[in-house]
Tab-separated table of N, CA and C and ligand atoms in Angstrom:
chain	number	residue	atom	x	y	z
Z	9	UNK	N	-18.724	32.329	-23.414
Z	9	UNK	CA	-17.324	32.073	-23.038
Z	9	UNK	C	-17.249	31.023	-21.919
Z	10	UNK	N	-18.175	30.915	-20.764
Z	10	UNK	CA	-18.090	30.511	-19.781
Z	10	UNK	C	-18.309	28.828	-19.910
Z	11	UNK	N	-19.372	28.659	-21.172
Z	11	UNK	CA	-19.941	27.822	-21.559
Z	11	UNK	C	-18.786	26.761	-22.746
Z	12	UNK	N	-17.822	27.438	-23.631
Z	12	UNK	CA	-16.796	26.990	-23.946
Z	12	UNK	C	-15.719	26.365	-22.958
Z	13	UNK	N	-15.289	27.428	-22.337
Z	13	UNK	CA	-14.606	26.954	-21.113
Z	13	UNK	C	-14.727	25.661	-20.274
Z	14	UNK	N	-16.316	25.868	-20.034
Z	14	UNK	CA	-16.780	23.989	-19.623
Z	14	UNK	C	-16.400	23.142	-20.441
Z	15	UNK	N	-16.576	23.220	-21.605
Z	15	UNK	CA	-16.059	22.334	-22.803
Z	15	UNK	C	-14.954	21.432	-22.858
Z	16	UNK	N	-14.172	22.751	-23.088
Z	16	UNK	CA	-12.590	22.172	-23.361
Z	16	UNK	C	-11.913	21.978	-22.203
Z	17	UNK	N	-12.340	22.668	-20.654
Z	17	UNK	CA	-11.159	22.020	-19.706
Z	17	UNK	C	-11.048	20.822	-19.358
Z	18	UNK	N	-10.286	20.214	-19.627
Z	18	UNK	CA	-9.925	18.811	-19.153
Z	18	UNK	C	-8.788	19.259	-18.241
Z	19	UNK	N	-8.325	18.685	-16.492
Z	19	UNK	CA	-6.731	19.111	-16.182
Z	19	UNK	C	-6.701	17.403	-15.649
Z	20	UNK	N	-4.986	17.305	-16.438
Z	20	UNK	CA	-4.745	15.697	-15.817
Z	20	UNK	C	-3.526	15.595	-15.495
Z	21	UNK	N	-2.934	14.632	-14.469
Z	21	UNK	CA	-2.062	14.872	-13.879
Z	21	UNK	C	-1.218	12.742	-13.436
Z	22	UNK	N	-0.339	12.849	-13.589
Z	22	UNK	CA	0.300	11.793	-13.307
Z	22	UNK	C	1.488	11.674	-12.117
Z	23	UNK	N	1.799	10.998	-11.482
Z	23	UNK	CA	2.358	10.430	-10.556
Z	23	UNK	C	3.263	9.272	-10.216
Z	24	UNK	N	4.699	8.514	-10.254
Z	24	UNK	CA	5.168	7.689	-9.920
Z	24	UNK	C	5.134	7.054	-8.786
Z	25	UNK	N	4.587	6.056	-8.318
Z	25	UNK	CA	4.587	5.580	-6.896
Z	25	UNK	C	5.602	4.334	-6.510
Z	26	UNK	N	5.846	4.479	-5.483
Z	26	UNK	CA	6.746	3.497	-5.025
Z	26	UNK	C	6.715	2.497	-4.134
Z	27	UNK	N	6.259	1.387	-4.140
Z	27	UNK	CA	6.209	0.316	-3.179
Z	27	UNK	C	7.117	0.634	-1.927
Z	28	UNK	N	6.638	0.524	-0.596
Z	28	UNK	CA	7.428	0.686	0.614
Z	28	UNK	C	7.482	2.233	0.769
Z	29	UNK	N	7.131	3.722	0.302
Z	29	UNK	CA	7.767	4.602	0.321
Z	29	UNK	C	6.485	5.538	1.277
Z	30	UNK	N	6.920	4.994	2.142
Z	30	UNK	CA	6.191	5.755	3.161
Z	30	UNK	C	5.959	7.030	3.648
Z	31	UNK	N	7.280	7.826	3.160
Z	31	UNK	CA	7.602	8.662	3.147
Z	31	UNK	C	6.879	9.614	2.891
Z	32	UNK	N	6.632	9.394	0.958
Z	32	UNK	CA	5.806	9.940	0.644
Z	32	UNK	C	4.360	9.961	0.195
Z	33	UNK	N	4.012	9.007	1.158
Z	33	UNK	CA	2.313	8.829	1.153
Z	33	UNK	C	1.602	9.692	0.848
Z	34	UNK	N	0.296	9.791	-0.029
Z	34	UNK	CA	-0.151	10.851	0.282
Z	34	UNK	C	-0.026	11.953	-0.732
Z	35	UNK	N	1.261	12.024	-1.462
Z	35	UNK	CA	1.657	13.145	-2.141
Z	35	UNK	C	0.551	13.155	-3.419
Z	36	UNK	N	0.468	12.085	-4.317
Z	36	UNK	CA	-0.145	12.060	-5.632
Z	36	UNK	C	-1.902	12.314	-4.861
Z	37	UNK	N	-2.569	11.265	-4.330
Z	37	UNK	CA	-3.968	11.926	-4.273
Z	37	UNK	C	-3.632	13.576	-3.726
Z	38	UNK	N	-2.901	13.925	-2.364
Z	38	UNK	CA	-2.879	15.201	-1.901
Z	38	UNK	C	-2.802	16.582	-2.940
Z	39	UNK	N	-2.103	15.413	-4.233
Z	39	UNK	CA	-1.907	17.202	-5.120
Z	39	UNK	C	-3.783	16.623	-5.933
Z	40	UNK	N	-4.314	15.908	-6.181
Z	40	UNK	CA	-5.405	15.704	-6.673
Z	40	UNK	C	-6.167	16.345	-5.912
Z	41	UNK	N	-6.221	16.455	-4.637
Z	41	UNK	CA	-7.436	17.454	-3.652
Z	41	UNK	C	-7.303	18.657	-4.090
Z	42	UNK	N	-5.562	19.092	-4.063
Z	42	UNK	CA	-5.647	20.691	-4.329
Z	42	UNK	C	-6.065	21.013	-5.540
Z	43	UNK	N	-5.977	20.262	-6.460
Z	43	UNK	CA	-6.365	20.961	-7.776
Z	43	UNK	C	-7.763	20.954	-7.957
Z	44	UNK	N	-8.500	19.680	-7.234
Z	44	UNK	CA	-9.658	20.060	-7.077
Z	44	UNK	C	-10.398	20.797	-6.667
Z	45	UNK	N	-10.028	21.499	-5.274
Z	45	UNK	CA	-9.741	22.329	-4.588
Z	45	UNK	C	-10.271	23.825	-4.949
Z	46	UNK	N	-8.255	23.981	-6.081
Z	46	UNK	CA	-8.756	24.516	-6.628
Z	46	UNK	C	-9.121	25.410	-8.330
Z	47	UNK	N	-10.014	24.302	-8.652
Z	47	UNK	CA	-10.907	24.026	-9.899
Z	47	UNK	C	-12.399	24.378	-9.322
Z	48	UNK	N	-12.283	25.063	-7.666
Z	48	UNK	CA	-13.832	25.301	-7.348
Z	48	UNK	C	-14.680	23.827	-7.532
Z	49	UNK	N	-14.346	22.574	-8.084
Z	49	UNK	CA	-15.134	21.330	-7.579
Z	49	UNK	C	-16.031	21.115	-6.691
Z	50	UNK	N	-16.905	20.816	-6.611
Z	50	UNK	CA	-18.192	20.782	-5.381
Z	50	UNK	C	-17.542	19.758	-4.458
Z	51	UNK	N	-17.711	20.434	-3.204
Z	51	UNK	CA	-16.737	19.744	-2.300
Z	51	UNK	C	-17.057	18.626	-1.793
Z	52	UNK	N	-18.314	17.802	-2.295
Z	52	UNK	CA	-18.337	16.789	-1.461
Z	52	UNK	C	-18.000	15.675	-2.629
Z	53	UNK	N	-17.554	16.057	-3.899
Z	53	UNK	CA	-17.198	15.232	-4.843
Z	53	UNK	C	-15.466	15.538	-4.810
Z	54	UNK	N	-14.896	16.135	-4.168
Z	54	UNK	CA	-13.668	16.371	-4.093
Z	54	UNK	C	-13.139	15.354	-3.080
Z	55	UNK	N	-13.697	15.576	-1.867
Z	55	UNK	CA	-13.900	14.777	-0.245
Z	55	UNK	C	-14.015	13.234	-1.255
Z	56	UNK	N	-14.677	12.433	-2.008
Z	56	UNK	CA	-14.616	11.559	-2.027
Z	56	UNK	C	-14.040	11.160	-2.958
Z	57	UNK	N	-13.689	11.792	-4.181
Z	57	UNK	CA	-12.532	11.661	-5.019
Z	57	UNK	C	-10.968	11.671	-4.204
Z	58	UNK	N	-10.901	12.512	-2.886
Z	58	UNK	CA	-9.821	12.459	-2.369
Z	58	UNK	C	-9.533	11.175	-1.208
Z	59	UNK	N	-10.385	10.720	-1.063
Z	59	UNK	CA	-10.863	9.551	-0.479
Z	59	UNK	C	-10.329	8.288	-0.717
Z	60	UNK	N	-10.867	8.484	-2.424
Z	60	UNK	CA	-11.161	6.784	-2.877
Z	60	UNK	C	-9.612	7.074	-3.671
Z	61	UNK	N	-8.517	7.655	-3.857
Z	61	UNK	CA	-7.201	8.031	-4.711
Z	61	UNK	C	-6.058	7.867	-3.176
Z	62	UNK	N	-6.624	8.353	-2.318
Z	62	UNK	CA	-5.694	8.064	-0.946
Z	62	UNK	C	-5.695	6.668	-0.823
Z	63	UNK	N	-6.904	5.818	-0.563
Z	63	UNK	CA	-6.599	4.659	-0.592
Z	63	UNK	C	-6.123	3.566	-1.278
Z	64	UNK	N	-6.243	3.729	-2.831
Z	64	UNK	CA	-5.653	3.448	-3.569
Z	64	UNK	C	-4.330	3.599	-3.995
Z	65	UNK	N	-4.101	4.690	-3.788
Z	65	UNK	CA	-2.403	5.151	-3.570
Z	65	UNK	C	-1.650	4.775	-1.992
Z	66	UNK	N	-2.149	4.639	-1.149
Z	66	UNK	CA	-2.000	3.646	-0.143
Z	66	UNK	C	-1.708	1.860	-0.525
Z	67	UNK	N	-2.318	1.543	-0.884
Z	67	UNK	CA	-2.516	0.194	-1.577
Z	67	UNK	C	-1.666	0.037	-2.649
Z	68	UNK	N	-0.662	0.742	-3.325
Z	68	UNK	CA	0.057	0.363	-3.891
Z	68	UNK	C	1.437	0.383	-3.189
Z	69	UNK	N	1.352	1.323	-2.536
Z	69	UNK	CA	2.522	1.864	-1.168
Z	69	UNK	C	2.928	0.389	-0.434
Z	70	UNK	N	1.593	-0.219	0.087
Z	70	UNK	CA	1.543	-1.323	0.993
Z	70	UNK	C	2.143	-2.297	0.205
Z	71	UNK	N	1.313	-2.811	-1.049
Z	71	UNK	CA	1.367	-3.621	-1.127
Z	71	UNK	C	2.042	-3.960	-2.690
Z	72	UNK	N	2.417	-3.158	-3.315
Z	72	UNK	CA	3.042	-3.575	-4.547
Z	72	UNK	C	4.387	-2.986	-4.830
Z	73	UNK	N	5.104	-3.090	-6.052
Z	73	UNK	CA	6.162	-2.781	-5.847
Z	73	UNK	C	7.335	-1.544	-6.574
Z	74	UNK	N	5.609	-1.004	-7.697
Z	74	UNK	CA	5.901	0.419	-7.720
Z	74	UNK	C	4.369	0.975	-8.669
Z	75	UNK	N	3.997	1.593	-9.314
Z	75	UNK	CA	2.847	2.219	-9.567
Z	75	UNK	C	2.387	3.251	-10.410
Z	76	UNK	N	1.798	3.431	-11.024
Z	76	UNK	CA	1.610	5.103	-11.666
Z	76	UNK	C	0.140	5.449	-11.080
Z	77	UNK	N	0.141	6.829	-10.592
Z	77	UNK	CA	-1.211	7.609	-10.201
Z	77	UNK	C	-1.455	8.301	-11.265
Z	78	UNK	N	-2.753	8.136	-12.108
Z	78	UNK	CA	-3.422	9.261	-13.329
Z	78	UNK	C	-4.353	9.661	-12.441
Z	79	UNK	N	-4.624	10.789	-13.126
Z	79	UNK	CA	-6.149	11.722	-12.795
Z	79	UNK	C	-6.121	12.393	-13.908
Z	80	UNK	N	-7.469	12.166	-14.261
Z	80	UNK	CA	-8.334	13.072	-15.231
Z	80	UNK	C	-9.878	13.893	-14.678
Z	81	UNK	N	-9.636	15.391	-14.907
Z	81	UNK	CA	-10.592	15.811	-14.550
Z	81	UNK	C	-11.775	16.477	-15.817
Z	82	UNK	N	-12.961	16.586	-15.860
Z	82	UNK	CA	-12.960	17.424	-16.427
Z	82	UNK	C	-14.802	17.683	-16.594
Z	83	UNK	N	-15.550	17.929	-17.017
Z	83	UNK	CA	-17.007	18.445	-16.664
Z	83	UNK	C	-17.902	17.506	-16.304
Z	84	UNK	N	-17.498	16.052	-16.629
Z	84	UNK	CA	-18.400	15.163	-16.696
Z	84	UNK	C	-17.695	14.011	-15.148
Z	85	UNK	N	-17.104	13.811	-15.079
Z	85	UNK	CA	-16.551	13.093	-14.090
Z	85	UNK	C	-14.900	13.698	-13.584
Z	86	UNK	N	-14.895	13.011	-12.382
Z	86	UNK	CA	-13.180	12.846	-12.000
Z	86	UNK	C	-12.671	11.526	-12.403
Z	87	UNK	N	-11.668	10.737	-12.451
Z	87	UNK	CA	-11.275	9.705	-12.791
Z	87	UNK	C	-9.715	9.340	-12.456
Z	88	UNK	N	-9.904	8.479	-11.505
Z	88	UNK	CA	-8.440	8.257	-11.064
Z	88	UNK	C	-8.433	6.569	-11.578
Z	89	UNK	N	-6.829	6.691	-12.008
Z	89	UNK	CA	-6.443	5.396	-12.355
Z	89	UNK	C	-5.248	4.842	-12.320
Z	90	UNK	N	-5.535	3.614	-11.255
Z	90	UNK	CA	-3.780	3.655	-10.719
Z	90	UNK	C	-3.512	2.134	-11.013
Z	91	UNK	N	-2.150	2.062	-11.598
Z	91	UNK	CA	-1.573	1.031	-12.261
Z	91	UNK	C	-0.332	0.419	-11.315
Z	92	UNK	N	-0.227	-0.891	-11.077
Z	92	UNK	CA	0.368	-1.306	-10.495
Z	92	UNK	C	1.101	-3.026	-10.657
Z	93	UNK	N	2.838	-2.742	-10.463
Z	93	UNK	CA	3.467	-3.763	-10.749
Z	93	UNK	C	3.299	-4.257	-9.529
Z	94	UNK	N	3.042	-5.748	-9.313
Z	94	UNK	CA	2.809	-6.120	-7.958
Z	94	UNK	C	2.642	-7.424	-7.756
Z	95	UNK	N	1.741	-7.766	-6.586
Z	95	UNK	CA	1.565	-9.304	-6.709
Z	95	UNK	C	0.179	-9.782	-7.105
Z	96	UNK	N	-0.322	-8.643	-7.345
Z	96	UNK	CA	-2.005	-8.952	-7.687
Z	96	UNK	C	-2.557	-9.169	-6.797
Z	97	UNK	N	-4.471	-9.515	-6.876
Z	97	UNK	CA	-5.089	-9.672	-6.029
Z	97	UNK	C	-5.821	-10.957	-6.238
Z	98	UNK	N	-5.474	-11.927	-5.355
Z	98	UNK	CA	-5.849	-13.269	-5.253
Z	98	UNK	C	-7.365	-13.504	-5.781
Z	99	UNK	N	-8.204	-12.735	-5.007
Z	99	UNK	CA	-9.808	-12.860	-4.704
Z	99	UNK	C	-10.334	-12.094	-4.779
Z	100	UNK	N	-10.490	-11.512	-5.649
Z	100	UNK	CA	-11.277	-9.543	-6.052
Z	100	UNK	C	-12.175	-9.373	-4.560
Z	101	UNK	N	-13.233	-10.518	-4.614
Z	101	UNK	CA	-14.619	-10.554	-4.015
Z	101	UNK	C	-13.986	-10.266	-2.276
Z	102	UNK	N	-13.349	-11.310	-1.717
Z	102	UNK	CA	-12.769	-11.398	-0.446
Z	102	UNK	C	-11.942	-9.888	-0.247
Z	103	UNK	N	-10.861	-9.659	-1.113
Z	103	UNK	CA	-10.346	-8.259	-1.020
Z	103	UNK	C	-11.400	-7.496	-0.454
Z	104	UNK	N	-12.240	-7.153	-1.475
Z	104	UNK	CA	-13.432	-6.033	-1.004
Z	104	UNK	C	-13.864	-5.906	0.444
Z	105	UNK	N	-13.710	-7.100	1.178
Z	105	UNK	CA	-14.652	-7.140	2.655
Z	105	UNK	C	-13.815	-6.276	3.186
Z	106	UNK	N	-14.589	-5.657	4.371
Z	106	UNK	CA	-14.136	-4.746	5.659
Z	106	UNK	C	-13.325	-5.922	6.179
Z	107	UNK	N	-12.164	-5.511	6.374
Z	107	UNK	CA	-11.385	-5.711	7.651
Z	107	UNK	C	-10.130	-6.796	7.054
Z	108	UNK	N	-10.675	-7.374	5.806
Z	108	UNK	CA	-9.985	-8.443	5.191
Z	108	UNK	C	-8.665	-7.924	4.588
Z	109	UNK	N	-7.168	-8.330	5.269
Z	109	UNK	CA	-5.723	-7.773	4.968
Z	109	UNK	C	-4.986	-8.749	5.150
Z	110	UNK	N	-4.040	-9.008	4.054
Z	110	UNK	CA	-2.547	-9.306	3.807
Z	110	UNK	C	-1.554	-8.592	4.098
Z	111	UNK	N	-2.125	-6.872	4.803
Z	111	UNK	CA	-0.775	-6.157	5.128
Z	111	UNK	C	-0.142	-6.971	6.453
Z	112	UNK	N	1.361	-7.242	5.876
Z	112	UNK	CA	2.458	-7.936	6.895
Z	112	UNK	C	2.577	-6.689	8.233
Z	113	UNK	N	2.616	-7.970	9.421
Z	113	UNK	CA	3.275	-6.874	10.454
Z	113	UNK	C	3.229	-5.720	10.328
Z	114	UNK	N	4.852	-5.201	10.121
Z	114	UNK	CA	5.135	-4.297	9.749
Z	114	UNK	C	5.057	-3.002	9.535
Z	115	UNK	N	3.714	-3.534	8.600
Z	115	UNK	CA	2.891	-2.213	7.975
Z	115	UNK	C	1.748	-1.856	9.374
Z	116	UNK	N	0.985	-3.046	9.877
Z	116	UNK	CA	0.072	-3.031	10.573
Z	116	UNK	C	0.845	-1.975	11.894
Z	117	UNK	N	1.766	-2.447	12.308
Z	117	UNK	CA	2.870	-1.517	13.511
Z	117	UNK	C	2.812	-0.161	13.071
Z	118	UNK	N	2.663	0.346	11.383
Z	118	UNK	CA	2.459	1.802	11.107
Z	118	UNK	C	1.591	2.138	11.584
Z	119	UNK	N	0.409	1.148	11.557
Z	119	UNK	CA	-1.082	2.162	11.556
Z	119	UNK	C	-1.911	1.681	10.430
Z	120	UNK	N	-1.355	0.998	9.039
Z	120	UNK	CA	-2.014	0.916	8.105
Z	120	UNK	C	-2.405	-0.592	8.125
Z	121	UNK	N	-3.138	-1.360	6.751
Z	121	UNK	CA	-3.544	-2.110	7.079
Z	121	UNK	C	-4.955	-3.221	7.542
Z	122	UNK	N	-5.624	-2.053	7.937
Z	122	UNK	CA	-6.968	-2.358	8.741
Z	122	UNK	C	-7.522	-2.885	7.605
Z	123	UNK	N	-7.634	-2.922	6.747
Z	123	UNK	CA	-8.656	-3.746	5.231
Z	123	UNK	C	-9.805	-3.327	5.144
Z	124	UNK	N	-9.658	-1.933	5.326
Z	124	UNK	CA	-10.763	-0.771	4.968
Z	124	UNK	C	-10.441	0.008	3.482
Z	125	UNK	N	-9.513	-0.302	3.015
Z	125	UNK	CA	-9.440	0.456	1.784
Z	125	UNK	C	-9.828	0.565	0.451
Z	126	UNK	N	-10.202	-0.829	-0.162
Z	126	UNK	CA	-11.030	-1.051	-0.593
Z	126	UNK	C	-12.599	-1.183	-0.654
Z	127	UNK	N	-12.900	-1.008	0.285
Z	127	UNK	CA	-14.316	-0.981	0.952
Z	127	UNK	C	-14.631	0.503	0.877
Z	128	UNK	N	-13.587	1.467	1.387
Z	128	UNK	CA	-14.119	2.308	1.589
Z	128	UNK	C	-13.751	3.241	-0.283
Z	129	UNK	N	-13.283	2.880	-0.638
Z	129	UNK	CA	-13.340	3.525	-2.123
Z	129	UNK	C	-14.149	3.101	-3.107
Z	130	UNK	N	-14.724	1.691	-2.651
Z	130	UNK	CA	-15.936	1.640	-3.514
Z	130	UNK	C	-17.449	2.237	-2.705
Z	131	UNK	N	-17.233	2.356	-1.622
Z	131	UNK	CA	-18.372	3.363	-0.916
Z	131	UNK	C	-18.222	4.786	-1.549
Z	132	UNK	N	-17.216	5.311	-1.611
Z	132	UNK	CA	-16.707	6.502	-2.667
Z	132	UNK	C	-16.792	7.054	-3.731
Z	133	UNK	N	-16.778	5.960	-4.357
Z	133	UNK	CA	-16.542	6.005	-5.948
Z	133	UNK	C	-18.141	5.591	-6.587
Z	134	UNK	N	-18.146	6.345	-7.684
Z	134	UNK	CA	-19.449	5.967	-8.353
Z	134	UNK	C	-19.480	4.694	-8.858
Z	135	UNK	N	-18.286	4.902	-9.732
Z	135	UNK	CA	-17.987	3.326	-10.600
Z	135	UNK	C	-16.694	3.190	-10.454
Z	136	UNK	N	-16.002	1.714	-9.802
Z	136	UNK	CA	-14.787	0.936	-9.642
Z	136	UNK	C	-14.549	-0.723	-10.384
Z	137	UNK	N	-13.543	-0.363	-11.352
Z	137	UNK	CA	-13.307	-1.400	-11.711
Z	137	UNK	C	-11.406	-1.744	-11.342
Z	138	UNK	N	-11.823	-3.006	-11.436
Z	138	UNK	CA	-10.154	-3.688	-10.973
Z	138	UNK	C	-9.832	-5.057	-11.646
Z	139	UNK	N	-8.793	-4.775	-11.919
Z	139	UNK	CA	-8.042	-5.645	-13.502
Z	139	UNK	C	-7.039	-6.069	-12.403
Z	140	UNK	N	-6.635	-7.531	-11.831
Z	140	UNK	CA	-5.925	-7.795	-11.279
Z	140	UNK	C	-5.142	-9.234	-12.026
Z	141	UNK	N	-3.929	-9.188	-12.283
Z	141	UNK	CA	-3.376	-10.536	-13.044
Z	141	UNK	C	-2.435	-10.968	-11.695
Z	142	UNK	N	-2.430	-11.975	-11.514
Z	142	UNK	CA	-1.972	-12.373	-10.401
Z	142	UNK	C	-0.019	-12.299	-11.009
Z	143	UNK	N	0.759	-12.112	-9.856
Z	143	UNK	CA	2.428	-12.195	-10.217
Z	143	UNK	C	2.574	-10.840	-11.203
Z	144	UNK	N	1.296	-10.220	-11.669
Z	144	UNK	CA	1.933	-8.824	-12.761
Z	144	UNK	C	1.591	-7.505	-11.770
Z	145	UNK	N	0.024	-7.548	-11.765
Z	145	UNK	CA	0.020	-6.198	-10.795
Z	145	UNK	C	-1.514	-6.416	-10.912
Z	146	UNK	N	-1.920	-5.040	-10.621
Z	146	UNK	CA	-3.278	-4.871	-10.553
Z	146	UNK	C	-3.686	-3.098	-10.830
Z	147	UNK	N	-4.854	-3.149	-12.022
Z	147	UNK	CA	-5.559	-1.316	-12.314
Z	147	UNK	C	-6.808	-1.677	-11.794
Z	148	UNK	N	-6.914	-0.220	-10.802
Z	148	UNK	CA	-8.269	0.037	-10.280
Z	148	UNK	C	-8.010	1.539	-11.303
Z	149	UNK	N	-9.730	1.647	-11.767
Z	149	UNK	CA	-10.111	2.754	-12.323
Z	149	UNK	C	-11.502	3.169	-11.503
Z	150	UNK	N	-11.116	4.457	-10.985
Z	150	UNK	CA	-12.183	4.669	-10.232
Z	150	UNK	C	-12.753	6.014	-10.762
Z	151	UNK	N	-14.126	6.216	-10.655
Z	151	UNK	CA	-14.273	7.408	-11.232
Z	151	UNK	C	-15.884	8.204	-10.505
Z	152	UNK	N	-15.790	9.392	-10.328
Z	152	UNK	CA	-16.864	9.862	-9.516
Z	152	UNK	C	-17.265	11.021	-10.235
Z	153	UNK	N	-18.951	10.636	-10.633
Z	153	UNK	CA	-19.599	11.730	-11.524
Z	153	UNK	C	-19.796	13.284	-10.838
Z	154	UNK	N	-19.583	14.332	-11.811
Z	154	UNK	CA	-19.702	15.634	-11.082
Z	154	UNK	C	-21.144	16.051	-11.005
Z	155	UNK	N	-22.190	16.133	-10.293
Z	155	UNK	CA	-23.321	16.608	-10.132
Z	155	UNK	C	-23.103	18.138	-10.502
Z	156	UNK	N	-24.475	18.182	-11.732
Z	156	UNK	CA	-24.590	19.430	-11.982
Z	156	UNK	C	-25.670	20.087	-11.549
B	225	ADP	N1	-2.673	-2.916	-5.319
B	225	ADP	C1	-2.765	-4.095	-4.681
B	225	ADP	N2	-1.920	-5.108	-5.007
B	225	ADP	C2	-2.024	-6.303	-4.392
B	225	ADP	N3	-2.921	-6.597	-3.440
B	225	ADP	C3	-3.790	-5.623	-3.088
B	225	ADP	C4	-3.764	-4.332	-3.683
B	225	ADP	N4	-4.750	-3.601	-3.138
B	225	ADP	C5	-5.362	-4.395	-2.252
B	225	ADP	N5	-4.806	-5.628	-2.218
B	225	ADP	C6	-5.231	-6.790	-1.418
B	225	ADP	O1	-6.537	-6.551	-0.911
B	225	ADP	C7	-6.496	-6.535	0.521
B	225	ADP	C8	-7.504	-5.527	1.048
B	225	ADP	O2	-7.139	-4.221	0.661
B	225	ADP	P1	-7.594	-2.989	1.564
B	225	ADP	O3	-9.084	-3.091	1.752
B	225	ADP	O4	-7.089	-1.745	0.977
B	225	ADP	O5	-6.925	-3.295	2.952
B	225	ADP	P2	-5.411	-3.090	3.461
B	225	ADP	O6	-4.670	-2.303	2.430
B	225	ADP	O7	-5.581	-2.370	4.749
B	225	ADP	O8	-4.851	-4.471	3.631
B	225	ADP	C9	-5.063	-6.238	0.866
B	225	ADP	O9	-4.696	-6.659	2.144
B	225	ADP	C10	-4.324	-7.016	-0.216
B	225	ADP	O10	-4.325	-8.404	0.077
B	226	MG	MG1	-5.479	-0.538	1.767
């Protein structure tokens, strides 16, 4: 039974995000921790699945101009994948560096910004890919294997 059960659970979950909505930062990865949470997930694959989905859901907050958050869970990996109408990303390679940001003012006066977010979700993530069309948007698919 226990062994079926591994099988077939898949749990997946979607999210609308909103460019500028500061408000509710946080909400789409935050319900991804709890379910990981609790799904009993080994916690240090939760910690960085919740990690590399915060910043990414951050990054659409900042910088685009609205978004969808997926998550798929299920025996073999986690997998977050977030879609975004936006302005794209100029320079995949340059993006990636520590410290390197286009967040305006503004945002930087929040707190956010620092051009750690990308950096730190591919430190996170097992495997990250990013589909960026410049003037349409940009999908990062990130995904972190479950150690058995
Ligand atoms: N979803 C996105 N849409 C457009 N540009 C993005 C997106 N995510 C990241 N970028 C670009 O990559 C840069 C680096 O991102 P990141 O490391 O998360 O730093 P930060 O968000 O603090 O600026 C951003 O400043 C921005 O220029
Ligand atoms: Mg960021």
């Amino acid at each position: 039974m226990s062994r079926m059960r591994d099988i077939v659970d898949v749990i997946e979950g979607s999210f609308q995000l909103v460019g500028g909505d500061f408000t509710n930062a946080g909400t789409a990865s935050g319900e991804l921790r709890t379910v990981l949470l609790k799904a009993n997930v080994q916690q240090d694959i939760t910690r960085r699945a919740a990690i590399a989905a915060f910043e990414a859901e951050m990054n659409v907050i900042i910088h685009a101009v609205a978004g969808t958050f997926h998550y798929v869970i299920n025996r073999e990996f986690v997998r977050i994948t977030i879609t975004d109408m936006g302005p794209g990303i100029e320079d995949i390679e340059l993006a990636m560096q520590e410290g390197y940001s286009t967040a305006p003012d503004w945002v930087r006066e929040m707190g956010w910004g620092a051009g750690m977010g990308l950096p730190n979700i591919k430190k996170n993530a097992d495997a990250l890919k990013i589909d960026s069309v410049i003037g349409e948007g940009t999908t990062l698919e990130i995904t972190i294997h479950r150690k058995r």
